[in-house]
CSV table of C-alpha atoms and ligand atoms in Angstrom, one decimal:
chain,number,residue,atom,x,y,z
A,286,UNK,CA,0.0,0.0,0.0
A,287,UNK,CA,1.3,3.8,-0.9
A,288,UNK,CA,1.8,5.3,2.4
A,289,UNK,CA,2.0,9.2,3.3
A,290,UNK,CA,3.1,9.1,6.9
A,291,UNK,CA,6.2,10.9,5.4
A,292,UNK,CA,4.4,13.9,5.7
A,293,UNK,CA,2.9,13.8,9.4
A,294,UNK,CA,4.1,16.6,11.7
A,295,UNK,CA,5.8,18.5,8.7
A,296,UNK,CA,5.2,22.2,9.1
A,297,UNK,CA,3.9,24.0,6.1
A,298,UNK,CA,2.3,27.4,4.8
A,299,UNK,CA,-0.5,27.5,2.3
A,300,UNK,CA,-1.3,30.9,1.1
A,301,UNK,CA,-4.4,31.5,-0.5
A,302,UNK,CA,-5.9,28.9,2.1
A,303,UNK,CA,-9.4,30.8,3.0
A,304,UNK,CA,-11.2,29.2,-0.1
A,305,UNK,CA,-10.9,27.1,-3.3
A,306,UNK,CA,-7.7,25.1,-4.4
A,307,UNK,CA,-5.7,26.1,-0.8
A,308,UNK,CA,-8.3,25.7,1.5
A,309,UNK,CA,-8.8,21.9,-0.1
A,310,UNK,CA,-4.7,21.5,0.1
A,311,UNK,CA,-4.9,22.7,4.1
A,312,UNK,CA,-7.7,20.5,4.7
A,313,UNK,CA,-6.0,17.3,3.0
A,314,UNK,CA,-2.4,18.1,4.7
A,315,UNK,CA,-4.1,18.5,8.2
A,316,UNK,CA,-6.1,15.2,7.2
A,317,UNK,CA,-2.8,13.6,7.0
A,318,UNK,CA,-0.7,15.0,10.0
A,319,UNK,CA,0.8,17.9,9.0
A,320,UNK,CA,0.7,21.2,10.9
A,321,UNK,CA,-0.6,23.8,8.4
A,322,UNK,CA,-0.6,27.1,8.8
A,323,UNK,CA,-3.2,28.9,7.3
A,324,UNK,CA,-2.6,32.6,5.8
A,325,UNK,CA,-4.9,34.4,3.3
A,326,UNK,CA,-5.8,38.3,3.0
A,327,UNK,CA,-9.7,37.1,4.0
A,328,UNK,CA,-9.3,36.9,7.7
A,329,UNK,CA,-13.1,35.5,8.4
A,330,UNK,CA,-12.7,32.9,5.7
A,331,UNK,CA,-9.3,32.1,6.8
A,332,UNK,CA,-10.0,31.6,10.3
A,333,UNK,CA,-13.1,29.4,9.4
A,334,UNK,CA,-11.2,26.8,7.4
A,335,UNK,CA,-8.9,26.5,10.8
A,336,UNK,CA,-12.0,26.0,12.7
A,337,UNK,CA,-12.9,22.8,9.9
A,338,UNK,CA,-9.4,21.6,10.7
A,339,UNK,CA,-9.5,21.7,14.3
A,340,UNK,CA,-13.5,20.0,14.2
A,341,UNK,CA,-11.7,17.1,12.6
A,342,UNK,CA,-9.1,16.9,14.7
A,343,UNK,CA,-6.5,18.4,12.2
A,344,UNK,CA,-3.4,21.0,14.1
A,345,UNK,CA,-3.6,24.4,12.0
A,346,UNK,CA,-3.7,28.1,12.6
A,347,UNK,CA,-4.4,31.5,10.9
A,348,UNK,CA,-1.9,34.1,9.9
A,349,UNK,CA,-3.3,37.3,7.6
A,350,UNK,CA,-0.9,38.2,5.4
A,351,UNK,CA,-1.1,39.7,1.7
A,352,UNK,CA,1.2,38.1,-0.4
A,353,UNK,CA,2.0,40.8,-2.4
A,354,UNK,CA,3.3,42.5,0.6
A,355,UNK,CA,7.6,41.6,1.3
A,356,UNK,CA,6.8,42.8,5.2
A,357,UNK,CA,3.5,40.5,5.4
A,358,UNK,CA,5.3,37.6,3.4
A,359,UNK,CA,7.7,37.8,6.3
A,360,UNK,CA,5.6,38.1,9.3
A,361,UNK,CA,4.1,35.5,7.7
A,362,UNK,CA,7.4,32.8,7.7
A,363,UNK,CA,8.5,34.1,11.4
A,364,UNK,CA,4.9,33.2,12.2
A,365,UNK,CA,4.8,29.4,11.4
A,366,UNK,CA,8.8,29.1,12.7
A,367,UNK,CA,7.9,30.7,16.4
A,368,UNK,CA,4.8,28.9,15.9
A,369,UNK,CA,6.0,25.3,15.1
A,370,UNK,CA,9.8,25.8,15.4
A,371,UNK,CA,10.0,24.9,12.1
A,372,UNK,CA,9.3,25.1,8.5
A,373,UNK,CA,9.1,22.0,6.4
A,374,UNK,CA,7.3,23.2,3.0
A,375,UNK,CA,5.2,26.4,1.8
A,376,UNK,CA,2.8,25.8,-0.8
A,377,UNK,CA,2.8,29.4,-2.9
A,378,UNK,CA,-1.5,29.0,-4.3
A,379,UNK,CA,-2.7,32.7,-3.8
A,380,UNK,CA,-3.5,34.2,-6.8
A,381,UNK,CA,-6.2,36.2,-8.9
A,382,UNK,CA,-8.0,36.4,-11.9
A,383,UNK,CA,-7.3,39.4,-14.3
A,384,UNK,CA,-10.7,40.3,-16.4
A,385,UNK,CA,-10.2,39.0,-20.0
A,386,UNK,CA,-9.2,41.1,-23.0
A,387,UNK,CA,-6.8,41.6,-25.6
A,388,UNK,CA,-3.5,42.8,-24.4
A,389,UNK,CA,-3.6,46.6,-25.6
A,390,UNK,CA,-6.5,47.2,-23.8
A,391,UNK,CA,-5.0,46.1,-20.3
A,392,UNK,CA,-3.0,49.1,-18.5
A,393,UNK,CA,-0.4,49.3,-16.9
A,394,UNK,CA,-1.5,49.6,-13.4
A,395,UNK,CA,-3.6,46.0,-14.2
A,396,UNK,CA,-0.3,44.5,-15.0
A,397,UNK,CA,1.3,46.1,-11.4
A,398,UNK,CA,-1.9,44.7,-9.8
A,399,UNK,CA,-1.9,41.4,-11.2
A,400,UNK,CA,1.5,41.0,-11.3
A,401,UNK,CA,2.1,41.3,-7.7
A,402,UNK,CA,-0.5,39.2,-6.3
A,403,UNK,CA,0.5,36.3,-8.7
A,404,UNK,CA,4.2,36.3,-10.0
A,405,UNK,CA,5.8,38.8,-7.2
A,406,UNK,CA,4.0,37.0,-4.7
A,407,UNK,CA,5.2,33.5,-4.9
A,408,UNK,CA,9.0,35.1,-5.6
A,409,UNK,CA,8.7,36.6,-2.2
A,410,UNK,CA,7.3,33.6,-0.5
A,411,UNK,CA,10.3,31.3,-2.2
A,412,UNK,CA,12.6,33.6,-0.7
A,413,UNK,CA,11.8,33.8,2.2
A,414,UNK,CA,10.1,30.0,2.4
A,415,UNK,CA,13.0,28.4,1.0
A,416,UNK,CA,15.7,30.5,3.6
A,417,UNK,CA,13.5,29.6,6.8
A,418,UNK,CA,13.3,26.0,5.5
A,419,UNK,CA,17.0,25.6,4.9
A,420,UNK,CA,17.7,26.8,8.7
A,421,UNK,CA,14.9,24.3,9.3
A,422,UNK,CA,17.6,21.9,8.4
A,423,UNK,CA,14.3,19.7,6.9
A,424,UNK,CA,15.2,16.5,5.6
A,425,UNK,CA,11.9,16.6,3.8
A,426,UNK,CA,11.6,20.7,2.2
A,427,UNK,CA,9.6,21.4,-0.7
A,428,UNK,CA,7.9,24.3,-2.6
A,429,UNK,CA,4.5,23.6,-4.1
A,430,UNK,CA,3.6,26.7,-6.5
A,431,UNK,CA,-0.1,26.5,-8.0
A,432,UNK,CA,0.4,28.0,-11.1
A,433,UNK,CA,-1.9,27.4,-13.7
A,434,UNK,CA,-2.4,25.3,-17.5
A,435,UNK,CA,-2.0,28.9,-18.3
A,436,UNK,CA,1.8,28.7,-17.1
A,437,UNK,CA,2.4,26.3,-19.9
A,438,UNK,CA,0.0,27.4,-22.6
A,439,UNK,CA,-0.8,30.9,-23.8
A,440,UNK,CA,-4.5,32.0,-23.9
A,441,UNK,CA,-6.4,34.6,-25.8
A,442,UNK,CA,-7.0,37.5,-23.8
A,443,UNK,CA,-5.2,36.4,-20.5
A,444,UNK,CA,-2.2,38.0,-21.5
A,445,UNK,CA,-1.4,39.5,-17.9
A,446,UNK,CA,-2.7,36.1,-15.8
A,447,UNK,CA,-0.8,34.1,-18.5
A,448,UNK,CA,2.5,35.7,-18.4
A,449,UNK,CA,2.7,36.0,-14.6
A,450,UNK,CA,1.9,32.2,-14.6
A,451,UNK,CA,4.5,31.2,-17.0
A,452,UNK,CA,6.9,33.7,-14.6
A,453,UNK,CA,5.9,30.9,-11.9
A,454,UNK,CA,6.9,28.0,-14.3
A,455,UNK,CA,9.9,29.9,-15.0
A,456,UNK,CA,10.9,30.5,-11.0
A,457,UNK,CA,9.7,26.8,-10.1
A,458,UNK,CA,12.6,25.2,-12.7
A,459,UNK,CA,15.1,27.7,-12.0
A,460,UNK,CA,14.6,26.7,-7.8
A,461,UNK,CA,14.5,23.4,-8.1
A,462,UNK,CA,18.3,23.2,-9.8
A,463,UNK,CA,19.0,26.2,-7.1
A,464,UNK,CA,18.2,23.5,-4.1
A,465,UNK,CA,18.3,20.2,-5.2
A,466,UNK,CA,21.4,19.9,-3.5
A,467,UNK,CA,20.2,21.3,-0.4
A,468,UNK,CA,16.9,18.3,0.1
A,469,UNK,CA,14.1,20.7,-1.4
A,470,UNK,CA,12.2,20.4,-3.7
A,471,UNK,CA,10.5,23.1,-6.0
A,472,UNK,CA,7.6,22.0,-8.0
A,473,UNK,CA,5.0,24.1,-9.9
A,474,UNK,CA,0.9,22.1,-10.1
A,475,UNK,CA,-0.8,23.7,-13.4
A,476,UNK,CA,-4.6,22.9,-12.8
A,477,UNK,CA,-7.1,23.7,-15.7
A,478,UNK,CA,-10.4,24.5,-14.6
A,479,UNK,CA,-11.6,23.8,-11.3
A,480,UNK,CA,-14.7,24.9,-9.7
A,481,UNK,CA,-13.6,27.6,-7.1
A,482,UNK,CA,-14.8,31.1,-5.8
A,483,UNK,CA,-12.0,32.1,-8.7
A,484,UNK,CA,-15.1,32.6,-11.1
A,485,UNK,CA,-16.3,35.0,-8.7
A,486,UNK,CA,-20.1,36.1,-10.5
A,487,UNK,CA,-20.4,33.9,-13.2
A,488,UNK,CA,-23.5,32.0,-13.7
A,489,UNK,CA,-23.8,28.9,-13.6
A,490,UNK,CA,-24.5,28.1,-17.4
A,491,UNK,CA,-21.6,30.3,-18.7
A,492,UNK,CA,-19.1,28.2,-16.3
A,493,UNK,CA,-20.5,25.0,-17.8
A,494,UNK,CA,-20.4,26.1,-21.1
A,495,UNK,CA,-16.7,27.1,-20.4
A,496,UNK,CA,-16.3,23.8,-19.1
A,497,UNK,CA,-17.7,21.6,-22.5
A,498,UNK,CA,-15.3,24.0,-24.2
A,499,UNK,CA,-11.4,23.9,-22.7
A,500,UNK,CA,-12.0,20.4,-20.7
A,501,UNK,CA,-11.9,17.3,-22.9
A,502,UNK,CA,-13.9,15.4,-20.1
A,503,UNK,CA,-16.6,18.6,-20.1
A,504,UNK,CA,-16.1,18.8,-16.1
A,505,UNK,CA,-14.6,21.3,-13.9
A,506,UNK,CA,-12.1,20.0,-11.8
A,507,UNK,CA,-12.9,19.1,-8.1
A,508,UNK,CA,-10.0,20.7,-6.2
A,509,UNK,CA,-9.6,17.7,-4.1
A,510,UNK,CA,-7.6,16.8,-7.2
A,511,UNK,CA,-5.1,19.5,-6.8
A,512,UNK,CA,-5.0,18.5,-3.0
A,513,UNK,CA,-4.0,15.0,-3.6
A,514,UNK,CA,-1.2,16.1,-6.0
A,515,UNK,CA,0.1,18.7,-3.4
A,516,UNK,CA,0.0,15.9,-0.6
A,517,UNK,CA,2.1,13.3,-3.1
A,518,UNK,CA,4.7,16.1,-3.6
A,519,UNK,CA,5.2,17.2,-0.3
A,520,UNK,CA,5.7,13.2,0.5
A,521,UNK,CA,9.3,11.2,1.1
A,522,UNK,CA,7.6,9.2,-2.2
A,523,UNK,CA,7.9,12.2,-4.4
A,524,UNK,CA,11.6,13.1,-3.1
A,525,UNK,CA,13.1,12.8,-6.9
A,526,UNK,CA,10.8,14.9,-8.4
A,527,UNK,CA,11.9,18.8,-9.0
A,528,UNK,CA,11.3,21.9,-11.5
A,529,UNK,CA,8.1,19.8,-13.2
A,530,UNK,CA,5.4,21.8,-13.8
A,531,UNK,CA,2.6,19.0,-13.7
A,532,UNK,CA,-0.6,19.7,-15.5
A,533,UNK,CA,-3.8,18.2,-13.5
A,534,UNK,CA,-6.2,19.0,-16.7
A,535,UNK,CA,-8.3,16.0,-17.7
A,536,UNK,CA,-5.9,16.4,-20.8
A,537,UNK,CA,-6.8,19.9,-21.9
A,538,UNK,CA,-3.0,21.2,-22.1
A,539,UNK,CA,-2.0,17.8,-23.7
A,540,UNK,CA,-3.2,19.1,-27.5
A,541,UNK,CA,-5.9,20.5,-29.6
A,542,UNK,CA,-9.3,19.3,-29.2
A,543,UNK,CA,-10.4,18.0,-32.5
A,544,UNK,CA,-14.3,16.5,-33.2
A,545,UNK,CA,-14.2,12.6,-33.6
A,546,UNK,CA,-16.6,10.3,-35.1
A,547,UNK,CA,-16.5,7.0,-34.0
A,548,UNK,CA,-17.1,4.0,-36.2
A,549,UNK,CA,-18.1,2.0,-33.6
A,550,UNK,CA,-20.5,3.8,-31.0
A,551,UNK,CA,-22.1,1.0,-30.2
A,552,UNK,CA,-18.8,0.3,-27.6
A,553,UNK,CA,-20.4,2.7,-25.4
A,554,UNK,CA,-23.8,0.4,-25.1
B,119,NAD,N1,-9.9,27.6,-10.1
B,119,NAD,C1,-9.3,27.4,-11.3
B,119,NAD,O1,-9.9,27.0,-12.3
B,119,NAD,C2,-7.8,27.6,-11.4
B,119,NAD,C3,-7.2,27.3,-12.6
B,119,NAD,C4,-5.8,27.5,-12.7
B,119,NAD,C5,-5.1,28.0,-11.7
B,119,NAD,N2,-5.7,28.4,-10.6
B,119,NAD,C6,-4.9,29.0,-9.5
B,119,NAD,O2,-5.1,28.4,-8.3
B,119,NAD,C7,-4.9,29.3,-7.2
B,119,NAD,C8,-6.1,29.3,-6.3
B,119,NAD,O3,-7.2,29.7,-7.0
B,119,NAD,P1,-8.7,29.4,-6.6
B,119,NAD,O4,-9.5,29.0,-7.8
B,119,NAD,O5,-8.7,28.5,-5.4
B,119,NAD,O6,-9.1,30.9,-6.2
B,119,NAD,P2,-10.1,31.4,-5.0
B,119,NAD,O7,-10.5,32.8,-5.5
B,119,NAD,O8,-11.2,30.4,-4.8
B,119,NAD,O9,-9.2,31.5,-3.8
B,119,NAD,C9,-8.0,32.3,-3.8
B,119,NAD,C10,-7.7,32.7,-2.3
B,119,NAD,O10,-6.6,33.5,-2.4
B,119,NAD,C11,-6.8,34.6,-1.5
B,119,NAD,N3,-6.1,35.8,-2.0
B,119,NAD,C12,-6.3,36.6,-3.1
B,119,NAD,N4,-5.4,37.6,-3.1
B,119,NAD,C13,-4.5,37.4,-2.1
B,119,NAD,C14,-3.3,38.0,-1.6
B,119,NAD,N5,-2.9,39.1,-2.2
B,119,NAD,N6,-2.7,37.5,-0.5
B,119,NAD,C15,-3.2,36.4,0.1
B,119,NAD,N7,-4.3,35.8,-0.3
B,119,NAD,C16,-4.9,36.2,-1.4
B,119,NAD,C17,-8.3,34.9,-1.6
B,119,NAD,O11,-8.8,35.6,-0.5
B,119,NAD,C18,-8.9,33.5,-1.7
B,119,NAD,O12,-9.1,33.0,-0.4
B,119,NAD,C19,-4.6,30.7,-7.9
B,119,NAD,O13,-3.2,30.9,-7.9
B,119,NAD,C20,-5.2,30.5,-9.3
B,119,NAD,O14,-4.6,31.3,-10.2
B,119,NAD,C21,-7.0,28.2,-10.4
């Protein structure tokens, strides 16, 4: 049997952990022993998901911090290492959505905005994750950054979310071969579309729609999927993989979607 104990009592940060992709990754590293520390700019969100952890028995707690923020970033790491006396692994998830449009109708204060919540933001908590982990001395370090299929492919008007996710690809290789020597590992999880608070006001039939379009199964993702990558990389079994920037997709990144017709339907009977 595949066994995860490698990761109980490791101390890790998830930013981003209030809702969506990080609050599943919190709940799934507290489900299996780890001491998580939850940090996320929504402090009655964030605080919430530590309340699930603690009802079932998980060890977490809350730190506010902005990611775009160098000061709160910090705060943030001396939190979880006065905290837990330690820091084992940081997963780098916050992020936003920028409203889509073609390029030269984005300004330039968009790209600051954007740009700091989603590419400075996991810089600053790699530089300052990685340091406190090394002095952690942890047998077991690792960086997870969420990044996006849009790290790895471009997309018609997401220029700005695009290029700040292929900026995470981009620092996510370059780390690894930086601390491979040194027992972390860096590794970058590129989900396509998951159902999360990320589509803020859509309705319903327009995120379903989207779905049937850029999934090749027609779902959104459940982001219990993302979790159970995030758990396997922050796991002794995952020890020789570095700088991979691992879709989790139902296929869409793998090529173009092209309309089939069977010869033989009658299979599916
Ligand atoms: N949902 C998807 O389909 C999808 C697809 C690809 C990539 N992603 C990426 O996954 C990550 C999580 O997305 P999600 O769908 O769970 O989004 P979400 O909106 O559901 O959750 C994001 C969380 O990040 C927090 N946050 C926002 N700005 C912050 C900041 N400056 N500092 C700290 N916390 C901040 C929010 O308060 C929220 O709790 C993001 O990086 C996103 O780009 C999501």
């Amino acid at each position: 049997m595949t066994d995860f104990s490698s990761v109980k009592g490791k101390v890790v940060i998830v930013t981003g952990a209030a809702d969506g992709l990080g609050e599943a990754i919190a709940q799934c590293y507290a489900e299996n022993g780890m001491r998580v520390v939850v940090t996320d700019i929504n402090n009655g969100k964030g605080q919430q998901t530590v309340e699930q952890i603690k009802a079932q028995g998980g060890e977490a707690s809350f730190f506010k911090a902005d990611v775009s923020s160098e000061q709160e970033i910090k705060g943030m790491i001396d939190y979880a290492v006065s905290t837990y006396g330690r820091l084992d692994g940081l997963v780098n998830n916050a992020g936003i959505a920028a409203p889509n449009r073609p390029l030269h109708e984005y300004s330039a204060e968009e790209f600051d905005r954007i740009t700091s919540v989603d590419l400075k933001g996991v810089f600053l908590g790699m530089k300052h994750g990685v340091e406190a982990i090394l002095r952690s001395k942890s047998s077991g370090g690792f960086i997870v950054n969420i990044a996006s299929l849009a790290g790895i492919l471009g997309n018609s008007s997401m220029g700005l979310y695009t290029s700040s996710k292929h900026g995470v690809v981009g620092l996510t290789k370059s780390a690894a071969l930086d601390y491979a020597p040194y027992n972390i590992t860096v590794n970058a999880i590129c989900p396509g579309t998951f159902r999360t608070s990320i589509w803020g006001q859509a309705p319903e039939e327009v995120i379903q729609e989207f779905a049937t379009i850029i999934s090749p199964n027609g779902k959104l993702g459940d982001p219990r999927e993302i979790a159970h990558l995030a758990l396997f990389l922050a796991s002794d079994l995952a020890r020789y993989i570095s700088g991979a920037a691992i879709p989790v997709d139902a296929g869409a990144g793998a090529g173009k979607l092209t309309p089939t017709k069977w010869e033989h339907p009658e299979i599916l009977q």
